[in-house]
C-alpha positions as CSV (number, residue, x, y, z in Angstrom):
1,X,4.3,29.5,-15.9
2,X,8.0,30.1,-17.1
3,X,8.3,27.5,-19.7
4,X,11.6,25.7,-19.3
5,X,13.5,27.8,-22.9
6,X,12.1,31.1,-20.8
7,X,14.6,33.7,-20.7
8,X,17.3,31.0,-22.3
9,X,17.9,30.9,-26.4
10,X,20.2,28.9,-28.3
11,X,24.4,27.9,-26.0
12,X,22.7,29.3,-23.1
13,X,19.4,26.4,-22.8
14,X,20.6,23.4,-20.4
15,X,21.3,20.5,-22.7
16,X,18.0,19.0,-21.7
17,X,16.1,22.1,-23.5
18,X,17.7,21.6,-26.9
19,X,17.1,19.4,-30.0
20,X,13.5,19.6,-29.0
21,X,13.7,17.2,-26.6
22,X,11.9,19.4,-23.5
23,X,10.3,16.8,-21.4
24,X,9.2,18.8,-18.7
25,X,7.7,21.1,-21.1
26,X,6.2,17.7,-22.8
27,X,4.9,16.3,-19.4
28,X,3.1,19.7,-18.6
29,X,1.1,20.0,-21.3
30,X,-0.1,16.2,-20.6
31,X,-0.7,17.8,-17.2
32,X,-2.8,20.3,-19.3
33,X,-4.6,18.8,-21.1
34,X,-4.9,16.1,-18.2
35,X,-6.8,19.8,-16.3
36,X,-9.1,20.3,-18.4
37,X,-12.9,18.7,-17.6
38,X,-13.0,16.0,-15.4
39,X,-13.4,13.5,-17.3
40,X,-9.5,13.8,-18.9
41,X,-8.3,14.4,-14.9
42,X,-9.9,10.9,-14.2
43,X,-8.7,9.2,-17.3
44,X,-4.8,11.4,-16.9
45,X,-5.2,10.3,-12.8
46,X,-5.6,6.5,-14.0
47,X,-3.6,6.1,-16.6
48,X,-0.9,7.6,-14.1
49,X,-1.5,5.0,-11.9
50,X,-1.3,2.1,-14.0
51,X,2.2,3.4,-15.0
52,X,3.1,3.7,-10.8
53,X,1.6,0.3,-10.1
54,X,2.1,-2.3,-13.0
55,X,5.8,-2.7,-12.8
56,X,6.3,-5.7,-10.8
57,X,2.6,-6.4,-10.0
58,X,3.0,-9.9,-11.9
59,X,6.4,-10.7,-11.5
60,X,7.4,-10.2,-8.1
61,X,6.5,-13.5,-6.1
62,X,3.9,-13.2,-2.9
63,X,5.4,-11.4,0.1
64,X,6.2,-12.5,3.3
65,X,4.3,-12.2,5.9
66,X,1.0,-9.6,5.4
67,X,0.1,-10.4,1.6
68,X,0.8,-14.6,1.8
69,X,-0.8,-15.2,4.5
70,X,-4.0,-13.3,3.4
71,X,-4.2,-14.4,0.1
72,X,-3.5,-17.9,1.5
73,X,-6.6,-17.7,4.2
74,X,-8.7,-16.4,0.8
75,X,-7.7,-19.5,-0.9
76,X,-7.9,-21.8,1.8
77,X,-11.5,-19.7,2.2
78,X,-11.9,-20.5,-1.9
79,X,-10.8,-24.5,-1.1
80,X,-13.1,-25.4,1.8
81,X,-15.6,-23.0,1.0
82,X,-15.5,-22.2,4.3
83,X,-16.8,-18.2,3.9
84,X,-15.8,-17.6,7.3
85,X,-12.8,-18.4,8.4
86,X,-9.1,-15.9,8.7
87,X,-6.6,-18.1,10.2
88,X,-4.0,-20.4,9.5
89,X,-2.7,-23.6,10.9
90,X,-2.7,-23.5,14.4
91,X,-4.0,-19.5,15.0
92,X,-6.9,-19.0,17.2
93,X,-9.7,-17.6,16.0
94,X,-8.6,-14.5,13.4
95,X,-11.4,-11.3,13.4
96,X,-10.5,-9.7,10.1
97,X,-12.8,-8.3,8.0
98,X,-14.4,-10.5,5.1
99,X,-14.2,-8.5,2.5
100,X,-11.1,-8.3,0.4
101,X,-11.5,-12.1,1.6
102,X,-14.7,-12.7,-0.3
103,X,-14.0,-10.2,-3.4
104,X,-10.1,-12.2,-3.7
105,X,-11.8,-15.3,-3.0
106,X,-14.4,-14.5,-6.3
107,X,-11.5,-13.2,-8.7
108,X,-9.1,-16.2,-8.5
109,X,-12.8,-18.8,-7.6
110,X,-13.4,-18.2,-11.1
111,X,-10.3,-17.7,-13.3
112,X,-9.9,-21.4,-11.8
113,X,-12.7,-21.6,-13.8
114,X,-12.4,-20.9,-16.2
115,X,-9.1,-22.4,-16.9
116,X,-6.5,-20.6,-15.9
117,X,-3.1,-22.7,-15.2
118,X,-2.5,-22.7,-11.2
119,X,-5.0,-19.9,-11.0
120,X,-5.0,-20.4,-7.4
121,X,-1.4,-19.6,-6.7
122,X,-0.7,-17.1,-8.7
123,X,-0.1,-14.2,-6.5
124,X,-1.7,-11.4,-9.4
125,X,-4.9,-12.6,-8.7
126,X,-4.9,-11.9,-5.0
127,X,-3.3,-8.3,-5.9
128,X,-6.3,-6.7,-8.4
129,X,-8.4,-5.8,-5.8
130,X,-5.9,-3.8,-4.4
131,X,-4.8,-2.0,-7.7
132,X,-8.2,-1.2,-8.3
133,X,-8.7,0.3,-4.6
134,X,-5.9,2.6,-4.9
135,X,-6.5,3.5,-7.9
136,X,-10.3,3.8,-7.0
137,X,-8.3,6.2,-3.7
138,X,-6.3,8.9,-6.4
139,X,-10.0,9.3,-7.9
140,X,-11.5,9.4,-4.7
141,X,-8.9,12.2,-3.2
142,X,-9.6,14.1,-6.2
143,X,-12.7,14.3,-5.9
144,X,-12.3,15.3,-2.0
145,X,-10.1,18.0,-3.1
146,X,-12.1,19.6,-5.5
147,X,-14.3,20.3,-1.9
148,X,-11.4,24.0,-1.2
149,X,-9.9,23.6,-5.0
150,X,-9.8,24.3,-8.8
151,X,-10.3,21.6,-11.4
152,X,-6.1,22.0,-11.7
153,X,-4.8,22.2,-8.1
154,X,-7.0,18.6,-7.5
155,X,-4.8,17.1,-10.5
156,X,-2.2,17.7,-8.4
157,X,-3.2,16.1,-4.7
158,X,-4.8,13.5,-7.0
159,X,-1.5,12.9,-8.3
160,X,1.1,13.7,-5.7
161,X,-0.9,10.5,-4.2
162,X,-0.8,7.8,-7.3
163,X,3.3,8.7,-7.4
164,X,3.3,8.3,-3.2
165,X,5.6,5.0,-2.5
166,X,2.8,4.2,0.7
167,X,-0.1,3.9,-2.7
168,X,2.7,2.1,-4.6
169,X,2.9,-0.7,-1.5
170,X,-0.3,-0.8,-1.0
171,X,-1.8,-1.2,-4.2
172,X,1.2,-3.9,-5.3
173,X,-0.1,-5.9,-2.8
174,X,-2.4,-8.2,-1.7
175,X,-4.3,-7.0,1.7
176,X,-6.7,-5.0,2.0
177,X,-5.1,-1.3,3.2
178,X,-6.0,0.2,-0.1
179,X,-9.7,-0.5,-0.4
180,X,-9.1,1.5,3.3
181,X,-7.6,4.6,1.5
182,X,-10.7,4.9,-0.6
183,X,-13.3,4.9,2.0
184,X,-11.2,7.3,4.0
185,X,-11.4,9.8,0.9
186,X,-14.6,9.1,0.3
187,X,-15.8,9.7,3.9
188,X,-14.0,13.0,4.2
189,X,-14.6,13.9,0.3
190,X,-18.4,14.3,1.9
191,X,-18.0,14.8,4.7
192,X,-15.6,17.8,3.9
193,X,-18.7,18.9,1.8
194,X,-21.1,18.9,4.6
195,X,-18.8,20.8,6.3
196,X,-18.0,24.2,4.6
197,X,-21.7,23.9,3.6
198,X,-23.1,24.4,7.5
199,X,-20.0,27.6,7.9
200,X,-21.6,29.6,4.6
201,X,-18.9,32.0,4.8
202,X,-18.3,33.1,1.5
203,X,-14.6,33.5,1.9
204,X,-13.9,36.9,-0.3
205,X,-11.3,38.0,2.5
206,X,-9.2,35.0,3.8
207,X,-6.0,34.5,2.6
208,X,-4.1,33.2,-0.1
209,X,-5.1,29.8,1.0
210,X,-9.5,30.5,0.7
211,X,-11.3,28.7,-1.0
212,X,-14.3,30.6,-3.0
213,X,-17.8,30.1,-1.9
214,X,-19.2,27.9,-4.7
215,X,-20.3,25.2,-2.2
216,X,-21.7,26.9,-0.3
217,X,-25.3,26.9,-1.5
218,X,-28.3,27.9,1.2
219,X,-29.1,25.2,3.3
220,X,-33.0,24.7,3.0
221,X,-33.4,24.9,-0.9
222,X,-34.5,21.6,-2.6
223,X,-31.4,21.3,-4.7
224,X,-28.9,21.9,-1.5
225,X,-31.3,18.9,0.5
226,X,-30.5,16.7,-1.8
227,X,-26.7,16.9,-2.0
228,X,-26.7,16.9,1.1
229,X,-28.5,13.3,0.9
230,X,-26.5,11.9,-1.6
231,X,-23.1,12.8,0.4
232,X,-24.1,11.5,3.5
233,X,-25.5,8.2,1.5
234,X,-21.6,8.7,0.3
235,X,-20.2,9.0,3.9
236,X,-22.2,5.7,5.6
237,X,-21.8,3.4,2.0
238,X,-17.4,4.8,2.7
239,X,-18.1,4.0,6.0
240,X,-19.3,0.4,5.9
241,X,-16.7,-0.1,2.7
242,X,-14.9,0.0,5.0
243,X,-16.5,-2.1,7.9
244,X,-16.3,-4.5,5.1
245,X,-13.0,-4.9,4.0
246,X,-11.0,-3.2,6.8
247,X,-12.7,-3.3,10.1
248,X,-13.0,-1.9,13.6
249,X,-10.1,0.7,12.3
250,X,-12.0,2.8,10.0
251,X,-15.1,4.6,11.9
252,X,-11.1,5.6,13.9
253,X,-9.9,8.0,11.7
254,X,-14.1,9.8,11.1
255,X,-14.7,10.1,14.8
256,X,-11.2,11.8,15.9
257,X,-12.1,14.7,12.8
258,X,-15.8,15.3,13.3
259,X,-14.3,15.3,17.4
260,X,-11.8,17.9,16.8
261,X,-14.2,19.9,14.5
262,X,-16.8,19.8,16.7
263,X,-13.7,21.1,19.9
264,X,-12.6,23.5,18.4
265,X,-16.1,25.0,16.2
266,X,-18.1,24.7,19.9
267,X,-20.4,23.2,17.6
268,X,-21.5,20.0,16.2
269,X,-24.3,21.5,13.6
270,X,-23.2,21.0,10.5
271,X,-23.0,17.0,11.9
272,X,-27.1,17.1,11.5
273,X,-26.0,17.2,8.1
274,X,-24.7,13.3,7.5
275,X,-27.6,12.1,8.5
276,X,-28.7,9.2,6.2
277,X,-30.6,5.7,6.6
278,X,-29.4,4.7,3.0
279,X,-25.9,5.1,4.8
280,X,-27.3,4.1,7.9
281,X,-29.1,1.1,6.4
282,X,-25.5,0.3,4.9
283,X,-23.3,0.5,8.1
284,X,-25.5,-1.8,10.4
285,X,-25.8,-4.8,7.0
286,X,-22.7,-5.1,7.9
287,X,-21.7,-5.0,11.5
288,X,-24.6,-7.5,11.8
289,X,-23.7,-9.9,9.3
290,X,-20.2,-9.1,10.4
291,X,-21.3,-10.2,14.1
292,X,-23.4,-13.2,12.5
293,X,-20.6,-14.8,10.3
294,X,-18.4,-14.8,13.2
295,X,-21.3,-16.3,15.8
296,X,-22.6,-18.2,13.9
297,X,-21.0,-19.5,10.8
298,X,-17.8,-20.7,11.7
299,X,-17.3,-23.4,11.2
300,X,-15.5,-26.2,10.4
301,X,-15.2,-28.5,7.3
302,X,-13.2,-32.3,7.8
303,X,-10.8,-30.2,4.7
304,X,-10.3,-27.1,6.1
305,X,-9.3,-28.6,9.6
306,X,-7.3,-30.5,8.3
307,X,-5.5,-28.0,6.3
308,X,-5.1,-26.1,9.6
309,X,-3.7,-29.6,11.2
310,X,-1.0,-30.3,8.8
311,X,0.3,-25.9,8.5
312,X,0.8,-26.6,12.3
313,X,2.2,-23.1,13.2
314,X,2.3,-21.1,10.9
315,X,5.3,-17.3,11.3
316,X,2.1,-14.5,12.8
317,X,1.3,-11.3,10.3
318,X,2.7,-8.1,11.1
319,X,2.2,-6.3,14.1
320,X,4.3,-3.4,14.0
321,X,7.3,-2.3,16.1
322,X,7.9,-0.5,19.4
323,X,9.5,3.0,19.1
324,X,8.9,6.3,20.5
325,X,6.8,9.6,19.5
326,X,8.3,10.8,16.1
327,X,8.8,6.9,14.7
328,X,5.3,8.9,12.4
329,X,7.3,11.6,11.1
330,X,10.5,10.3,10.3
331,X,8.4,7.7,8.7
332,X,6.5,9.9,6.7
333,X,9.3,10.6,3.9
334,X,9.5,7.4,2.9
335,X,5.5,6.9,2.9
336,X,5.1,10.1,0.2
337,X,7.9,10.5,-1.3
338,X,8.3,11.5,-3.2
339,X,5.3,14.7,-2.4
340,X,7.4,15.0,1.5
341,X,9.4,17.7,1.1
342,X,7.0,19.7,-0.9
343,X,4.7,19.5,2.1
344,X,7.8,20.4,4.4
345,X,7.2,23.5,3.0
346,X,3.5,24.4,2.8
347,X,3.7,22.7,6.2
348,X,4.1,26.8,7.9
349,X,2.1,28.5,4.7
350,X,-0.9,25.3,5.4
351,X,-0.5,26.6,10.3
352,X,-0.7,29.6,9.2
353,X,-3.8,29.6,8.0
354,X,-5.0,27.1,10.3
355,X,-7.8,29.6,10.7
356,X,-9.4,29.2,7.6
357,X,-12.3,26.6,7.6
358,X,-10.9,24.4,4.3
359,X,-7.5,24.3,6.2
360,X,-8.7,23.6,9.2
361,X,-10.9,20.3,9.0
362,X,-7.7,19.2,6.4
363,X,-5.6,19.6,9.0
364,X,-8.0,17.5,11.5
365,X,-8.3,14.7,8.7
366,X,-4.7,14.8,9.6
367,X,-3.4,15.7,13.0
368,X,-6.0,13.8,15.5
369,X,-5.1,10.3,13.9
370,X,-1.9,11.4,13.7
371,X,-1.2,12.5,17.3
372,X,-2.5,9.7,18.7
373,X,-0.3,6.6,16.4
374,X,2.4,8.9,17.4
375,X,1.6,9.0,21.4
376,X,0.6,4.5,20.9
377,X,4.0,2.2,21.3
378,X,3.6,0.1,18.4
379,X,3.9,2.0,15.4
380,X,2.6,0.0,12.1
381,X,3.5,2.3,9.4
382,X,-0.5,2.3,7.4
383,X,-1.8,3.3,10.5
384,X,-1.0,6.7,9.0
385,X,-1.4,6.5,5.7
386,X,-5.7,7.4,5.0
387,X,-3.8,11.1,6.6
388,X,-2.2,11.1,3.2
389,X,-4.7,12.0,0.6
390,X,-6.1,15.3,2.9
391,X,-1.9,16.6,3.1
392,X,-1.9,16.0,-0.9
393,X,-4.4,18.1,-0.7
394,X,-2.7,21.0,1.4
395,X,0.0,21.2,-0.2
396,X,-1.8,21.9,-3.3
397,X,-3.9,24.2,-2.3
398,X,-1.4,26.1,-1.4
399,X,0.1,26.1,-4.7
400,X,-2.8,26.5,-6.2
401,X,-3.0,30.4,-4.4
402,X,1.0,30.7,-4.9
403,X,1.6,30.3,-1.6
404,X,4.3,28.6,-1.7
405,X,6.1,31.1,-4.1
406,X,9.4,30.3,-3.1
407,X,11.5,33.6,-2.7
408,X,14.4,32.7,-0.7
409,X,13.1,30.3,1.3
410,X,15.6,28.2,2.0
411,X,13.2,25.6,2.4
412,X,13.7,24.8,-1.2
413,X,16.8,23.6,-0.5
414,X,15.1,20.3,0.4
415,X,14.4,19.6,-3.4
416,X,17.7,18.4,-3.2
417,X,16.2,15.4,-1.7
418,X,14.7,13.7,-4.7
419,X,17.8,13.5,-7.0
420,X,19.7,12.5,-3.7
421,X,17.2,9.5,-2.7
422,X,16.0,9.1,-6.3
423,X,20.0,8.0,-5.9
424,X,20.1,6.1,-2.7
425,X,17.1,3.7,-3.9
426,X,18.7,2.6,-7.6
427,X,22.0,1.9,-5.9
428,X,21.0,0.4,-2.9
429,X,18.7,-1.8,-5.3
430,X,21.6,-2.5,-8.0
431,X,24.5,-3.1,-4.9
432,X,21.9,-5.7,-3.1
433,X,22.2,-7.7,-6.4
434,X,25.5,-7.5,-6.9
435,X,25.6,-8.5,-3.0
436,X,23.4,-11.2,-2.9
437,X,23.2,-12.4,-6.1
438,X,26.7,-12.0,-7.9
439,X,25.1,-10.4,-10.7
440,X,23.1,-7.2,-12.1
441,X,20.4,-6.1,-14.3
442,X,21.8,-4.6,-18.0
443,X,18.0,-3.3,-18.3
444,X,18.0,-1.1,-15.5
445,X,20.8,1.0,-15.4
446,X,19.6,3.2,-18.6
447,X,16.2,3.6,-16.4
448,X,17.7,4.4,-13.1
449,X,19.8,7.0,-14.8
450,X,17.4,8.5,-16.3
451,X,14.3,8.8,-13.4
452,X,18.3,10.3,-11.6
453,X,18.4,13.2,-14.4
454,X,14.9,13.8,-14.7
455,X,15.5,14.1,-10.2
456,X,18.2,16.3,-10.4
457,X,15.8,18.5,-13.5
458,X,13.4,18.5,-11.8
459,X,15.7,20.0,-7.8
460,X,17.3,22.0,-9.9
461,X,15.2,23.7,-12.1
462,X,12.4,24.7,-9.5
463,X,13.3,28.4,-9.9
464,X,12.8,28.6,-12.8
465,X,9.4,26.5,-13.3
466,X,8.6,26.7,-10.4
467,X,6.5,24.0,-7.1
468,X,3.6,22.4,-9.9
469,X,6.2,22.0,-12.3
470,X,8.7,20.4,-10.8
471,X,6.6,18.1,-8.2
472,X,5.4,17.2,-12.0
473,X,9.2,16.2,-13.3
474,X,9.9,14.6,-9.6
475,X,7.5,12.5,-9.9
476,X,7.7,11.3,-13.3
477,X,11.4,10.3,-12.4
478,X,10.8,8.1,-9.4
479,X,8.5,6.1,-11.8
480,X,11.4,5.9,-14.1
481,X,13.5,4.6,-11.4
482,X,10.6,3.1,-9.8
483,X,10.5,0.9,-13.4
484,X,14.1,0.0,-13.2
485,X,13.5,-1.9,-9.8
486,X,10.1,-3.0,-9.0
487,X,10.0,-4.9,-12.5
488,X,14.0,-5.5,-13.2
489,X,15.6,-5.4,-10.5
490,X,13.7,-7.1,-6.4
491,X,12.3,-9.6,-9.1
492,X,15.5,-10.7,-10.3
493,X,16.9,-10.7,-6.3
494,X,16.6,-14.8,-5.5
495,X,17.6,-14.4,-2.2
496,X,14.7,-13.3,-1.4
497,X,12.5,-15.4,-2.8
498,X,13.1,-18.2,-0.9
499,X,9.7,-19.8,-0.9
500,X,9.8,-20.6,-5.7
501,X,12.8,-21.8,-5.0
502,X,12.8,-24.2,-1.9
503,X,8.1,-25.4,-4.0
504,X,11.2,-25.6,-8.1
505,X,13.3,-28.1,-5.7
506,X,10.6,-30.2,-4.4
507,X,8.8,-30.3,-8.4
508,X,11.5,-31.0,-9.8
509,X,12.2,-34.5,-7.0
510,X,12.2,-37.9,-8.9
511,X,8.7,-39.1,-7.5
512,X,7.3,-36.1,-7.9
513,X,7.7,-35.5,-11.3
514,X,5.9,-40.0,-11.0
515,X,3.3,-39.6,-9.1
516,X,2.4,-35.9,-9.3
517,X,2.7,-34.5,-6.3
518,X,4.9,-34.8,-2.6
519,X,4.1,-34.2,0.0
520,X,6.8,-31.2,1.6
521,X,7.8,-30.3,5.3
522,X,10.4,-27.5,6.6
523,X,11.6,-26.7,10.0
524,X,13.1,-22.9,10.5
525,X,10.5,-22.1,8.2
526,X,7.2,-21.2,8.3
527,X,6.7,-18.5,6.1
528,X,3.1,-18.4,4.3
529,X,4.8,-18.2,1.4
530,X,5.7,-21.5,0.8
531,X,2.0,-22.9,1.4
532,X,0.0,-20.6,-1.1
533,X,2.4,-21.8,-3.6
534,X,2.6,-25.4,-3.1
535,X,-0.5,-27.2,-4.9
536,X,-1.1,-29.1,-1.0
537,X,-0.2,-27.6,2.3
538,X,2.8,-28.1,3.8
539,X,3.6,-29.4,7.3
540,X,5.6,-26.3,9.4
541,X,7.8,-28.2,12.4
542,X,11.2,-28.3,14.3
543,X,13.8,-30.8,13.3
544,X,13.0,-33.5,15.5
545,X,9.0,-33.2,13.5
546,X,11.0,-32.6,11.0
547,X,12.5,-36.3,10.9
548,X,9.4,-37.7,12.4
549,X,8.7,-36.6,8.8
550,X,10.5,-38.6,7.0
551,X,9.9,-41.1,9.1
552,X,6.4,-41.5,7.6
553,X,8.0,-42.4,4.7
554,X,6.4,-42.0,1.0
555,X,7.0,-39.5,-2.3
556,X,8.5,-36.7,1.0
557,X,11.6,-33.8,1.3
558,X,11.7,-31.8,3.8
559,X,13.9,-28.3,4.4
560,X,15.3,-27.5,7.3
561,X,17.1,-24.6,8.8
562,X,20.9,-25.1,10.0
563,X,19.8,-24.1,13.7
564,X,17.6,-26.7,13.1
565,X,20.0,-29.4,12.1
566,X,21.3,-30.5,15.1
567,X,18.0,-31.5,16.1
568,X,17.3,-33.2,13.4
569,X,20.3,-35.5,12.7
570,X,19.9,-36.8,16.2
571,X,16.3,-37.9,15.4
572,X,17.4,-39.1,12.9
573,X,20.1,-41.1,13.7
574,X,17.4,-41.9,17.0
575,X,15.2,-43.4,14.2
576,X,17.4,-45.6,12.2
577,X,16.3,-43.2,9.8
578,X,18.7,-43.2,7.0
579,X,18.8,-39.7,4.5
580,X,19.7,-38.4,1.3
581,X,20.8,-34.2,1.5
582,X,20.5,-32.2,-1.4
583,X,22.2,-28.9,-2.3
584,X,22.5,-25.9,0.1
585,X,19.2,-23.1,-0.8
586,X,20.7,-19.7,0.9
587,X,19.3,-17.4,0.9
588,X,17.9,-13.1,2.6
589,X,15.2,-13.6,5.5
590,X,14.0,-10.0,4.8
591,X,11.0,-10.1,7.6
592,X,14.5,-11.7,10.4
593,X,17.1,-9.3,8.9
594,X,19.0,-12.7,8.6
595,X,20.6,-14.7,5.9
596,X,19.4,-17.8,6.0
597,X,20.5,-21.4,5.1
598,X,18.1,-24.8,4.2
599,X,18.8,-27.7,3.1
600,X,16.4,-30.3,1.5
601,X,16.3,-34.0,3.2
602,X,14.8,-36.9,1.5
603,X,14.5,-40.8,3.4
604,X,17.8,-42.9,1.7
605,X,15.2,-45.9,1.6
């Protein structure tokens, strides 16, 4: 690989290479240090994950709706002691998996037991399992890649996943998507090794994307059988963990690749290696436990019943959107950013090598699930995220074997999307802060400029640096920009975060200050984040119900959305209710993509 100053000296060197700065070289030196051993590689990936995920992890309020809903269900479990109840308000029976709720609940209960103030309302406690699962997903992607590539390429694959937008979202929010990603990476990493071992092919005469025969040990020796049992146990454990954390969606990502491989190879012999009594026992234990809890353990405590009755109808969780085939291809450019252009460069090369066993397995990991989800009318972006580790490994495989040497290919122009999209993200964040809240973040500006400059370097010097070095510079540029956006800009856009502002207004009420508690209601605003942030359950209803709520008396406040004000006023007049109006609270509903105005009302008496 050429150094930054290769072929240049003195005044011919670019600005970033003068004065000993040479930032791209420093980045590659860190990467080189990480690739010296598996321990160094894991340490490198953990630090990279922390750099990618910690900005905004503590400062972002609960995100509606799925994160706030998920955290509120966990909080309800902890408060009521009912570990089999996964619904809010007037919802029907829910069938989501319990695993992540239980892990979150254990962390929150422990924090509350040691005296952490307001532990139940601190969203970052609920995010910790996602952070750990995201790190595990990256490490398992590195481990899975070692079945197909050398250590350096496996580290590169893990780095691509660690820097992706999809992992940044999954690892930063209190939802189970990161746990599913880790489970899939473990299962497919184990299955990939078993599949390659069964093929017994040395691949010495194959093309540049081929792998060595280091995994093709004789299947009948003792070491081979022990290895197969360990891998089969990892496969079963990963499937059990996926069922525990995410539920019945997990087996789909395993069944589809296996069916595709059996159909293409016209042989199912490799499946005999997956037999493991320990793995089967784990799967059966999770399945039976889930069934028994759903069938016999879903009981209603008085406290839980009252809490759900008080809540009323909470906004529904995200169920996806309707779209034509091809939507996931468009979403991929955002989900796998900034590595998406590299996948586009590698795609034709990978397809030409599709007959190789390693490439065939990785394509089977990606294509069947992707095609199925493209054909389904409802689109949920998270559904294709478990295929990203395989795409990262395919890109790394192409880079390792030199198949991505750019030459004169016009596809290299795609890499200029790095600075282009980076600039769009930075401008959109700063523009949102300026337009919605009439302010800016002075500290974010230099970080966004440095990140943009790094992306320009990555795209402009790719022929000199090579793909690997340019990609690493692009990842660092996105991480610097991401810190500015996630830590310094997004948490400051108060218009996005209505619930914390409503909670603050309610806490400042005179009666709340005197008595230490207040009953809160909301008409036209039913986001679960409000229920999560309040110490006691709020009431959600329409405008007429808001007037009845105030009529009951006591220390109460109700927030009425502007579309419910007419109904509220008519009912208040019919009841002869004297009311006091507070200052309007304006914001932006990012779920409904509309402006909102909520007005606080209290009883005039």
